Coordinates of C-alpha atoms and ligand atoms in Angstrom, one line a residue:
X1 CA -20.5 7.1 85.9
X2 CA -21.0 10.1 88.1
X3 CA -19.4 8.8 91.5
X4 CA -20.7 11.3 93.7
X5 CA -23.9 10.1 93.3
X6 CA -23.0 6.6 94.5
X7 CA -23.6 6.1 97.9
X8 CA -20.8 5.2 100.5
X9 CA -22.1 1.3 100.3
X10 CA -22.0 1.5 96.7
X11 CA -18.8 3.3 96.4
X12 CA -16.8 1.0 98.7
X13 CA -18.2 -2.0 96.8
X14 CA -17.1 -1.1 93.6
X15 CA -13.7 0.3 94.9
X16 CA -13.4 -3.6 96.5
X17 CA -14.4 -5.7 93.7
X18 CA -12.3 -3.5 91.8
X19 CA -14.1 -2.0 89.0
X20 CA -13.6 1.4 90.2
X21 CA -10.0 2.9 91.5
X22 CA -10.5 4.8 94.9
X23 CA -8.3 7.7 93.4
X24 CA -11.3 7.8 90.7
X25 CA -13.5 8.6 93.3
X26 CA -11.3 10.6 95.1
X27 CA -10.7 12.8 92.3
X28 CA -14.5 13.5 92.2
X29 CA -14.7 14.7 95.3
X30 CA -11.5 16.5 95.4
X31 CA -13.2 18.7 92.1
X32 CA -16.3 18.4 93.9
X33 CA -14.1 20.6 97.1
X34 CA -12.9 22.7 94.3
X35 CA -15.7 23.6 93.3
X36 CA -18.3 24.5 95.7
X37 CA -16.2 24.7 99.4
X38 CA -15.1 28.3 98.5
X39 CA -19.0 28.9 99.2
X40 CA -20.2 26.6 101.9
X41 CA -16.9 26.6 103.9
X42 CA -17.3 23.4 105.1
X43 CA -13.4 22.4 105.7
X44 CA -11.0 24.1 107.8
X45 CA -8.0 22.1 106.6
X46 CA -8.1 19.7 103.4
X47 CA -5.3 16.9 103.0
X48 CA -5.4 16.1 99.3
X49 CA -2.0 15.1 98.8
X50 CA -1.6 12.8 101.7
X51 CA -5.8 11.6 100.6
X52 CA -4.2 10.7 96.9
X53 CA -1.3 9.1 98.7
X54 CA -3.4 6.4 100.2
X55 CA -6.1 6.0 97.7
X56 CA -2.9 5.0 95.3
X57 CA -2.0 2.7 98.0
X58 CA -5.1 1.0 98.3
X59 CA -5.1 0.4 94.8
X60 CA -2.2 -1.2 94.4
X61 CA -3.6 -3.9 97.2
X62 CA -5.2 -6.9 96.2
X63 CA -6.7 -7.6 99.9
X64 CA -8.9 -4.1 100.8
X65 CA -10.7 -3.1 103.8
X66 CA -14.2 -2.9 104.7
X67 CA -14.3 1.1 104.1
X68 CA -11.8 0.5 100.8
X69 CA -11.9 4.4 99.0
X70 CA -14.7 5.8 101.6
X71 CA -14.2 9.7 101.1
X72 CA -14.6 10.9 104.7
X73 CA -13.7 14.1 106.7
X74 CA -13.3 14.2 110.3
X75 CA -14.5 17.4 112.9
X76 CA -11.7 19.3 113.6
X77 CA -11.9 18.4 117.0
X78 CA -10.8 15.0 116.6
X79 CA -7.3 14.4 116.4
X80 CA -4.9 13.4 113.7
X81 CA -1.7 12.9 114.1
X82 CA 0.2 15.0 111.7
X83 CA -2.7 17.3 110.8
X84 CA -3.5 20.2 112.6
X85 CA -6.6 19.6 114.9
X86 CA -8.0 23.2 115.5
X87 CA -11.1 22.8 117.2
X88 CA -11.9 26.2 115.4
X89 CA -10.3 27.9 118.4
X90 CA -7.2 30.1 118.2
X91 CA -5.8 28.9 121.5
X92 CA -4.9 25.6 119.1
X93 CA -4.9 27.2 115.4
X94 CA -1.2 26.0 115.5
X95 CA -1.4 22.2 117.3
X96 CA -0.4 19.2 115.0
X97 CA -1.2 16.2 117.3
X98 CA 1.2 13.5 117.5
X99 CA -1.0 10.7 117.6
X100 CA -4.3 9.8 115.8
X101 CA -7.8 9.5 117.8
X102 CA -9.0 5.4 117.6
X103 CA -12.1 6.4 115.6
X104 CA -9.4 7.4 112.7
X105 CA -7.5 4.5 113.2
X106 CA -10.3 2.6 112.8
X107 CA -11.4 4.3 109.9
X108 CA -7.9 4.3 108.1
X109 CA -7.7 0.8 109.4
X110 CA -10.3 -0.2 106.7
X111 CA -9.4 1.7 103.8
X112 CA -11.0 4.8 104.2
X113 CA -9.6 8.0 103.2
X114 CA -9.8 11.3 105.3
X115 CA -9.9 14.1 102.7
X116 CA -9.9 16.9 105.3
X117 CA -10.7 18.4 109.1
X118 CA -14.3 20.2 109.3
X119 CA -15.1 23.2 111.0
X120 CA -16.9 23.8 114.0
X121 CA -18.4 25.9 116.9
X122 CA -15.5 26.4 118.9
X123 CA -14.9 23.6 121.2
X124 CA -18.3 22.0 119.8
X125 CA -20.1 24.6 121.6
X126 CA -22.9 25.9 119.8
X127 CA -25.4 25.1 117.4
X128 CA -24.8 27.4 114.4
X129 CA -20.8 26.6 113.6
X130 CA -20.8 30.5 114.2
X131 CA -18.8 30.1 116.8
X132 CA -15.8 29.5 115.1
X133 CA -13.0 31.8 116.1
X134 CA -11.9 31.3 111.4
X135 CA -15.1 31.4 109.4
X136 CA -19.4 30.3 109.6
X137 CA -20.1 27.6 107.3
X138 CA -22.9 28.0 105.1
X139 CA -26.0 25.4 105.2
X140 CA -25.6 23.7 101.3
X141 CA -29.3 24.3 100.9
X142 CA -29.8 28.0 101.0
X143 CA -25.9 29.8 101.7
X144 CA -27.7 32.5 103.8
X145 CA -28.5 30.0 106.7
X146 CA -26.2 28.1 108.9
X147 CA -25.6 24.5 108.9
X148 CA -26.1 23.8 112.6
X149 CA -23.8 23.1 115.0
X150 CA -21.1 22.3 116.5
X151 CA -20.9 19.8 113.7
X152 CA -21.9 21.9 111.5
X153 CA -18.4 21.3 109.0
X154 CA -19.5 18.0 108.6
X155 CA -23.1 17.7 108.1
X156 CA -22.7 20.4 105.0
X157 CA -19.6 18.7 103.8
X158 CA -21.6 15.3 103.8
X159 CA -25.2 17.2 102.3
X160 CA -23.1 18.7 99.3
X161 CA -21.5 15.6 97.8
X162 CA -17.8 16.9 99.5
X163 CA -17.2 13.7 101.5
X164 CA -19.1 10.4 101.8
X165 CA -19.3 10.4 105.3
X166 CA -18.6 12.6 108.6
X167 CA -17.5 11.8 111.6
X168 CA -18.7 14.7 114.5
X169 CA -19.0 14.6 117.9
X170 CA -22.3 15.0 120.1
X171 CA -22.6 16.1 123.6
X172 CA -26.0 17.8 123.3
X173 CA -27.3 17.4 119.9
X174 CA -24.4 18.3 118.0
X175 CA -24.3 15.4 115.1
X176 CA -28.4 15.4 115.5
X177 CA -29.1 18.9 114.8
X178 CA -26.4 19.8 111.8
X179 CA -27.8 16.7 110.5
X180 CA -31.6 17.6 110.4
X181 CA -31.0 21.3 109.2
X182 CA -28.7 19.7 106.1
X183 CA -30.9 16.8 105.3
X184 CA -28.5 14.0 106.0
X185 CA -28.5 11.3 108.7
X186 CA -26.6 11.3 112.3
X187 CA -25.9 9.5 114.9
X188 CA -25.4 9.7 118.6
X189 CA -24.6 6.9 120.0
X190 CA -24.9 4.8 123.2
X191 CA -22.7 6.3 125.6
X192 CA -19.4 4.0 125.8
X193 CA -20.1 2.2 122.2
X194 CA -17.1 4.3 120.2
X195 CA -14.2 5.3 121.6
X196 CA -13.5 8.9 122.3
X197 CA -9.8 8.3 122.3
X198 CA -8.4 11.1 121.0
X199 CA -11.4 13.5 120.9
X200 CA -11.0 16.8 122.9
X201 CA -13.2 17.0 125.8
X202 CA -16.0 18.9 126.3
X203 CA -17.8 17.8 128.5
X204 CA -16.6 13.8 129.5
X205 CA -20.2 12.9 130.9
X206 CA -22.1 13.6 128.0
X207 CA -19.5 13.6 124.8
X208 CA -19.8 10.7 122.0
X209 CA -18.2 10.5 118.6
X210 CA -20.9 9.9 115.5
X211 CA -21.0 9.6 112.2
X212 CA -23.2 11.8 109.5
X213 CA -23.9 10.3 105.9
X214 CA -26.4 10.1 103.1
X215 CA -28.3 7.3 103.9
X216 CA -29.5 4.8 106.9
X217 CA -27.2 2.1 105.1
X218 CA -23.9 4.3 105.1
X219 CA -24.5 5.1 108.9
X220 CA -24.9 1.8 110.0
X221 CA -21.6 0.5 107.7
X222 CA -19.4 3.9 109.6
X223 CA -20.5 3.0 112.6
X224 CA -19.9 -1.2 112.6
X225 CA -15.9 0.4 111.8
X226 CA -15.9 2.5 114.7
X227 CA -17.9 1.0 117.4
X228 CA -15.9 -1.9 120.1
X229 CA -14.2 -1.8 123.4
X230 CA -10.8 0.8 123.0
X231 CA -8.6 0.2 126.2
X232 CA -7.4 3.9 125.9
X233 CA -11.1 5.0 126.7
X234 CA -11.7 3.9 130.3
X235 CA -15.8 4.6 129.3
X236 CA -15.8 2.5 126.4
X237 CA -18.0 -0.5 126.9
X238 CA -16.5 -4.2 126.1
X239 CA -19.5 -5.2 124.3
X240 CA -19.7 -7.0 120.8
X241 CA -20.7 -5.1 118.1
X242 CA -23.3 -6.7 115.6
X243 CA -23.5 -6.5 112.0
X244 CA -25.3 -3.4 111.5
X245 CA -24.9 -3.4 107.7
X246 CA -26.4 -6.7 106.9
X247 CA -28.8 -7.2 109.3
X248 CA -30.6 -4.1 108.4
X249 CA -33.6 -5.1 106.3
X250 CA -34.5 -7.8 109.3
X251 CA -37.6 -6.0 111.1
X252 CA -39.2 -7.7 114.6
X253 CA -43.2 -8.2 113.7
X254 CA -44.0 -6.1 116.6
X255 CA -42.4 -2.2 116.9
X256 CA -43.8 -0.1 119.5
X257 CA -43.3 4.0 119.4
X258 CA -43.7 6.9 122.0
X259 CA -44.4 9.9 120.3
X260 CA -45.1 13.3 122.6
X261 CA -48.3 14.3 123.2
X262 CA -49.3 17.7 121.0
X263 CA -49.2 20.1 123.9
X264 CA -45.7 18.9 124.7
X265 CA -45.0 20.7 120.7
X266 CA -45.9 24.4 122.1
X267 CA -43.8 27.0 120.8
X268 CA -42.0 24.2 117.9
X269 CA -42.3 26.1 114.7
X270 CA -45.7 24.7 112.9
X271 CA -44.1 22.8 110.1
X272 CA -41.9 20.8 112.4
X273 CA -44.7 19.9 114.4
X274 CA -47.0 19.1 111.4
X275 CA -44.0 16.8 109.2
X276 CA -43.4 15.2 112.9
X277 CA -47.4 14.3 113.3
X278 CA -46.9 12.8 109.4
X279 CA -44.5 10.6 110.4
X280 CA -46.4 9.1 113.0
X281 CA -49.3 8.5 110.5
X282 CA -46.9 7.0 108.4
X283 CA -45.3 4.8 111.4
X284 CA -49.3 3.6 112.1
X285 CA -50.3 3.2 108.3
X286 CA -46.9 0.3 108.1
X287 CA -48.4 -1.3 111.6
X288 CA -46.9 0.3 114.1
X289 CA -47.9 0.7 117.3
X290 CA -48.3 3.9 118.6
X291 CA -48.2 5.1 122.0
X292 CA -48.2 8.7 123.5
X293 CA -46.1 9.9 125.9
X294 CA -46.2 12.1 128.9
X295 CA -42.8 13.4 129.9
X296 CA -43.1 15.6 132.7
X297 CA -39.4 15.8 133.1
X298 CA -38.3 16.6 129.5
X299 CA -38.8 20.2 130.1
X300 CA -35.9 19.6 133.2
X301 CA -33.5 18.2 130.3
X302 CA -32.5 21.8 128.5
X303 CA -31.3 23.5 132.2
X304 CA -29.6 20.7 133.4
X305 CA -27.4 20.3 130.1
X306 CA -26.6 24.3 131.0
X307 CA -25.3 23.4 134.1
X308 CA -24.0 19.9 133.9
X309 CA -21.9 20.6 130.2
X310 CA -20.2 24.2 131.2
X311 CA -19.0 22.6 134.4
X312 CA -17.7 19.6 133.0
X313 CA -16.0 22.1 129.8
X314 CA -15.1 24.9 132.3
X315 CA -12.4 21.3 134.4
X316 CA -12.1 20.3 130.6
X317 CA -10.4 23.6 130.0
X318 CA -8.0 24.0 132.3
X319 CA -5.2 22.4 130.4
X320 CA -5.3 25.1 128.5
X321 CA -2.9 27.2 129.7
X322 CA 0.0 28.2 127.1
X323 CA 2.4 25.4 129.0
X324 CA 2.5 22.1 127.4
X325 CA 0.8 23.2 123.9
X326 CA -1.0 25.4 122.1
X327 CA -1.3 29.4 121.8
X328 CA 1.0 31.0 124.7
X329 CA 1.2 34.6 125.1
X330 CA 4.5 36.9 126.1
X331 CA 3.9 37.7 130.0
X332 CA 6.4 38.7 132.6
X333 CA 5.1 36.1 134.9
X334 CA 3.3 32.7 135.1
X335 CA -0.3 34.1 136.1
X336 CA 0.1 36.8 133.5
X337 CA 0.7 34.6 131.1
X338 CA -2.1 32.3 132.0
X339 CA -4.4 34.8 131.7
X340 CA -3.5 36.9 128.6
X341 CA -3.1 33.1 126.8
X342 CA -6.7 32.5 127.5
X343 CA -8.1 35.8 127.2
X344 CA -6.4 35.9 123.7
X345 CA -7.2 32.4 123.0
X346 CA -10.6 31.7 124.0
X347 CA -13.9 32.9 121.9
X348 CA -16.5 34.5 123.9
X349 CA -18.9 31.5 124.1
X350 CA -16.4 29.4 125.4
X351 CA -15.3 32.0 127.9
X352 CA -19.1 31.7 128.7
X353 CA -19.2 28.4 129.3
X354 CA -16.2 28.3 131.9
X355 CA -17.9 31.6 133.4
X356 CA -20.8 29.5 134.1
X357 CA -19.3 26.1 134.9
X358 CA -16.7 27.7 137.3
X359 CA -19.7 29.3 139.0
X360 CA -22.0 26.2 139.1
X361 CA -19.2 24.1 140.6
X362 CA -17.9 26.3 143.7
X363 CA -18.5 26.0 147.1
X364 CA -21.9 27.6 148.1
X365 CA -23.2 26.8 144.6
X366 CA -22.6 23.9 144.1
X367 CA -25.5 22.1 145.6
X368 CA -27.8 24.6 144.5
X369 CA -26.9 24.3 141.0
X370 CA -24.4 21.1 140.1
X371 CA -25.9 19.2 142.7
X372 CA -29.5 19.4 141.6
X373 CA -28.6 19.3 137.9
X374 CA -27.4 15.6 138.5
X375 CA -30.3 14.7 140.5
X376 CA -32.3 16.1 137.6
X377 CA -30.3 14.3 135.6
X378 CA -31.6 11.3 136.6
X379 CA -35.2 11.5 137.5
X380 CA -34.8 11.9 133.3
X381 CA -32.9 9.1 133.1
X382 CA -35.4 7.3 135.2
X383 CA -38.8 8.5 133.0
X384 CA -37.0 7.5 130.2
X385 CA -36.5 3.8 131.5
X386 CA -39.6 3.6 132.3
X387 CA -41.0 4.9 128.9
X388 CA -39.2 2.3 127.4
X389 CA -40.8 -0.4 129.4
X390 CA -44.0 0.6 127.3
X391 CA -42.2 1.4 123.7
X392 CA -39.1 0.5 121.7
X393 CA -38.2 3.7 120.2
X394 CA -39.1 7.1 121.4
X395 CA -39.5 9.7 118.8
X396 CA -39.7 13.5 118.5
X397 CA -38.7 15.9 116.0
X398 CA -34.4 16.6 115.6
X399 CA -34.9 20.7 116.3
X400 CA -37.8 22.9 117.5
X401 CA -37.1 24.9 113.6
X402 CA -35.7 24.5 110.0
X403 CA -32.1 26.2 109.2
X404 CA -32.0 29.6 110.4
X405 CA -30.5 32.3 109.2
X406 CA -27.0 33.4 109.9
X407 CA -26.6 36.2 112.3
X408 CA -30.3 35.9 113.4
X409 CA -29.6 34.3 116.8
X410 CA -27.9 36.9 118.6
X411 CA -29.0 35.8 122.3
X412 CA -27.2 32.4 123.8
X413 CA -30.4 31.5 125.2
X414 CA -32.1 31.6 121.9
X415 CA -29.5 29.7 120.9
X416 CA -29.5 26.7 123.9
X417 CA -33.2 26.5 123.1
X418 CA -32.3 24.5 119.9
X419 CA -31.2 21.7 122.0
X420 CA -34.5 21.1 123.5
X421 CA -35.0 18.3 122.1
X422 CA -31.5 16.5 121.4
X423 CA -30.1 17.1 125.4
X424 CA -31.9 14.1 126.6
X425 CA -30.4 11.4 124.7
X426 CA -27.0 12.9 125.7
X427 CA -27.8 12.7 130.0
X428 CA -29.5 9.6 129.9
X429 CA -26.3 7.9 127.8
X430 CA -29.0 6.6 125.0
X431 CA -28.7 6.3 121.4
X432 CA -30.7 8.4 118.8
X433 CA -30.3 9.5 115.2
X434 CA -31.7 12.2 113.2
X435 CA -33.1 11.3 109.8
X436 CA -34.4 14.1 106.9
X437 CA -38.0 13.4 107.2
X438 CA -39.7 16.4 104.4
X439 CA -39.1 20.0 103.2
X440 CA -40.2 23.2 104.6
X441 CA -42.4 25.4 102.7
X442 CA -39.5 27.4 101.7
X443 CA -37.4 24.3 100.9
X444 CA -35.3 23.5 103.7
X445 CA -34.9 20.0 105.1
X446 CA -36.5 18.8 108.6
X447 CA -35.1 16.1 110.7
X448 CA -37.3 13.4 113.0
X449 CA -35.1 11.9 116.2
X450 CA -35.3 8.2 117.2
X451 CA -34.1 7.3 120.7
X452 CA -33.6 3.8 121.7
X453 CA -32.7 1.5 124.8
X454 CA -28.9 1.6 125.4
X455 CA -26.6 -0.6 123.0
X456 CA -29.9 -0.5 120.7
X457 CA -28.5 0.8 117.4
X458 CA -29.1 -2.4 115.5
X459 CA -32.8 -2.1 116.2
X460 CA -32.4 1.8 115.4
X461 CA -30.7 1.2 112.5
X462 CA -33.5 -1.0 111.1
X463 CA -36.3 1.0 112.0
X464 CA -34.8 4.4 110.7
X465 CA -33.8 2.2 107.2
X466 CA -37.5 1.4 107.4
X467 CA -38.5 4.9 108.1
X468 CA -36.3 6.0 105.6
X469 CA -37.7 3.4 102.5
X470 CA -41.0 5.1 103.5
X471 CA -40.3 8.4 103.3
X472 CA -38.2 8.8 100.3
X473 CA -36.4 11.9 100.8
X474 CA -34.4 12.8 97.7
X475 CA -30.8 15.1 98.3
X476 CA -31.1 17.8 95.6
X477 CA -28.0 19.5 97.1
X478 CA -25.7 17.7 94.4
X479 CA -27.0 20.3 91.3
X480 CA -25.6 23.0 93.2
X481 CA -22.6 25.3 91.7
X482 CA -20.6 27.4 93.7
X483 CA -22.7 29.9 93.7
X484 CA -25.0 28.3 95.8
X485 CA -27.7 27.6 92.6
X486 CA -29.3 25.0 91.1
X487 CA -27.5 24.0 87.5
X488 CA -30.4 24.3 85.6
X489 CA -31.4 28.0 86.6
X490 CA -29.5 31.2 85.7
Ligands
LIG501 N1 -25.5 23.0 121.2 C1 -25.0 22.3 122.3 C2 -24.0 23.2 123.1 O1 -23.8 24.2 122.7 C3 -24.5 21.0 122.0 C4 -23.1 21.0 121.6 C5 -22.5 19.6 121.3 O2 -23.3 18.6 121.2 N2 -21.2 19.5 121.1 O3 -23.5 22.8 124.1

C-alpha cells in the first residue's frame, strides 16, 4: 500500500483499527521529506527523531486518539515547546519556547504526530514566503513559482505528500491564499473558534490559527481537534463545537450563494475570473440558488487591512527588544542596544510594517488614518451582515492570479493587492475556506473562497465537501521527484 496516497481520514482509521503502524506511515513521509524537501524547501526545522518517538508510543497503546499517526507540520510561528519556533526571522533564529501553543496540544492530545516547523514570510507577513529572513519555498507544482504566503511552508508541505495536514495562521489571507496557489484546502476560521494560545502575534484583531489539508473531509476532522473555548485565549469563544466530520454529507434542501457581480472582477487575471463564473454554473446546475452581489465597500477592505494590521504588528513588536529573549546585539547602552537588535534582527518588510503602523497610530494621525480604518472596518462588517440576510455563503475566487513567479513581485503594493480578496473575512471575524477549484492553462491550480455567517463552519464544511464531490480535482503533485518532474518524463 502506498500510504501517502491515503488521505488523513483514511490514514488515521487504519492506524486506529490497527492494521497499519503509525511509524509505517511515518516512515513514508519521513522518505517522502528526504526526497523532495531539498527542492521545495518546505520545512525550516524537521523533528524526525522525537516524530518516531511518538509514533512508537502510539503503537504500543491499545486506546488511540482521534488523530492516531496524523503526519502534520506546524508554521513556524506557532510555538513548541522544545523546538525552536523561528517565525523565519533572525531576531528569534535561536528561541526554543518553553511551552507548547493549545492548537499543538490539542493535536498531540489525539495522537497526531508533528513531523516538523514550516517556513514562512517573516512574522506571516507577506504572500510569497519570500520574506523569510533563511530561504523561499518553492510552489510543488512548478519550483520556479512561489507557494504563497505567509503560510506558504505549509500549503507546499501538505500539496507534495510531506505532511498530512498543516496548521498556519491567517490574518489576511494567509492559509487561504497558499492554499489556492498549491491546490489544497484552507481554513480561516471564525474569529475566537481556535485558540491562538501560543501563536505569535501579528496583528491580535485579525489573527486565527487554520488548518491546510488534501481534502474537505481532512479539514473538517483537524479542525473538530482544535476548535473549543481555551481559558489562556481571552478571545476564544466558549461555544460547543459540532461534529464536523460526520455530519458532513448532511446538506439543508435550500443553499443560497452571493457571487460578485462581473464588473466587481476587473483587473482579476481572465482564467480566475472564468473558473470562478464555472463554479457558479456548477453551484446553479446542483439547485443552488444564486444571488448577485453588490459590494460597494469591498474595495474599502484592502486599505483598511494596510492600516489596521501594521498598527496592530508595529504594538505586537515591541517585545522585541534583545531583553527577555531572542537575538540581542553588543551595545554600550540600553537604547543602542535596542536599536542595533532590531535593526539586525528585523527583515525589511517587517521593518515596513512597524514604519507604517507607528505612523498610522500617533497623535495627529491617528484619526486620519487608524481611526477611519476602524470605522471602515465596519461599514464592511455591516454590508456583509446584511448580505448574509439574503445568502448563506458568499463566494469569490481565493486570489486575483495563479502562482507567480518568484522574484517577479518586486513592489509591496503589488504584493498587498493579492489580498484583495481574502482581507474581508479577516475584519469582519467570519469564516471562509479556499478550495482548488481547476487548472490554469499552464497547469497551475486556482482556488474559489467560501465565506460564511460566524461559527458557520459546519454549514461550510458541507457545502465545500459538496463543492468539492462536484468538482473533482485530482492532486498530481505526488509523481513529483526532487527534481521538480513528473516520474514518468525524463
Ligand atoms: N498577505 C497579508 C499580509 O502580508 C496576510 C498575511 C497573513 O495573513 N498573515 O499581511
Amino acid at each position: 500500500m502506498n500510504y501517502l496516497e491515503l488521505s488523513l481520514v483514511e490514514a488515521v482509521n487504519l492506524v486506529r483499527t490497527g492494521q497499519v503502524k503509525a511509524e509505517e506511515i511515518l516512515q513514508s513521509y519521513i522518505d517522502r521529506i528526504e526526497e523532495v524537501d531539498g527542492d521545495i524547501r518546505a520545512f525550516i526545522t524537521t523533528v524526525f527523531d522525537r516524530a518516531l518517538e511518538r509514533a512508537r508510543e502510539i503503537d504500543s497503546r491499545k486506546e488511540k486518539g482521534r488523530l492516531a499517526g496524523a503526519v502534520v507540520a506546524v508554521k513556524d510561528n506557532i510555538v513548541t515547546r522544545g523546538v525552536r519556533t523561528t517565525c523565519a526571522s533572525r531576531i528569534l533564529e535561536n528561541f526554543v519556547p518553553p511551552y507548547s501553543a493549545t492548537v499543538v496540544e490539542r493535536l498531540e492530545g489525539e495522537d497526531a504526530i508533528v513531523v516538523g516547523k514550516t517556513n514562512l514570510d517573516e512574522f506571516a507577513m507577506g504572500s510569497s514566503t519570500e520574506n523569510s529572513a533563511f530561504f523561499p519555498t518553492c510552489n510543488p507544482w512548478d519550483l520556479e513559482r512561489v507557494p504563497g504566503g505567509s503560510s506558504g511552508g505549509s500549503a507546499a508541505a501538505v500539496a507534495a505528500f510531506e505532511a498530512m495536514a498543516a496548521l498556519g495562521s491567517d490574518t489576511g489571507g494567509s492559509v487561504r491564499q497558499p492554499a489556492a496557489f498549491c491546490g489544497v484546502v484552507g481554513l480561516k476560521p471564525t474569529y475566537g473558534r481556535v485558540s491562538r494560545y501560543g501563536l505569535v502575534a501579528f496583528a491580535s484583531s485579525l489573527d486565527q490559527i487554520g488548518p491546510l489539508t488534501r481534502t474537505v473531509a481532512d479539514c473538517a476532522l483537524i479542525s473538530e481537534v482544535i476548535s473549543g473555548f481555551d481559558r489562556r485565549d481571552s478571545t476564544s469563544a466558549d461555544m460547543p463545537v459540532p461534529n464536523y466530520l460526520s455530519e458532513i454529507e448532511e446538506l439543508p434542501d435550500r443553499i443560497r450563494a452571493g457571487f460578485l457581480e462581473e464588473a466587481a472582477l476587473k483587473g482579476v487575471n481572465s482564467e480566475v475570473a472564468s473558473s470562478y463564473f464555472k463554479v457558479r454554473d456548477l453551484l446553479s446546475r446542483l439547485g443552488v440558488e444564486i444571488v448577485e452581489l453588490n459590494f460597494p465597500s469591498w474595495e474599502l477592505a484592502l486599505p483598511c487591512y494596510y492600516v489596521i494590521a501594521p498598527s496592530e504588528a508595529s504594538s505586537n513588536l515591541a517585545r522585541y527588544d534583545g531583553v527577555r529573549y531572542g537575538l540581542r546585539e553588543r551595545a554600550s547602552g540600553l537604547a543602542e542596544m535596542y536599536v542595533r537588535t532590531r535593526t539586525a534582527g528585523f527583515g525589511s518588510e517587517v521593518k515596513r510594517r512597524i514604519l507604517l503602523g507607528t505612523f498610522a497610530l500617533s497623535s495627529g494621525y491617528y484619526d486620519a488614518y487608524y481611526l477611519k480604518a476602524t470605522s471602515a472596518r465596519r461599514v464592511i462588517a455591516r454590508e456583509l451582515k446584511s448580505a448574509f440576510e439574503v445568502v448563506d455563503f458568499v463566494i469569490t475566487p481565493t486570489t486575483p492570479e495563479p502562482a507567480f513567479k518568484l522574484g517577479e513581485k518586486q513592489d509591496p503594493i503589488s504584493m498587498y493587492l493579492q489580498d484583495y480578496f481574502t482581507v474581508v473575512a479577516n475584519l469582519a471575524g467570519i469564516p471562509g475556506i479556499s478550495i482548488p477549484c481547476g487548472l490554469s492553462s499552464n497547469g497551475l491550480p486556482l482556488g474559489v473562497q467560501l465565506l460564511a455567517r460566524p461559527f458557520d463552519e459546519n454549514k461550510l464544511f458541507k457545502f465545500a465537501f459538496l463543492l468539492e464531490n462536484n468538482i473533482k480535482f485530482k492532486n498530481n503533485m505526488y509523481g513529483i521527484n526532487n527534481r521538480g518532474r513528473r516520474k514518468n518524463e525524463n
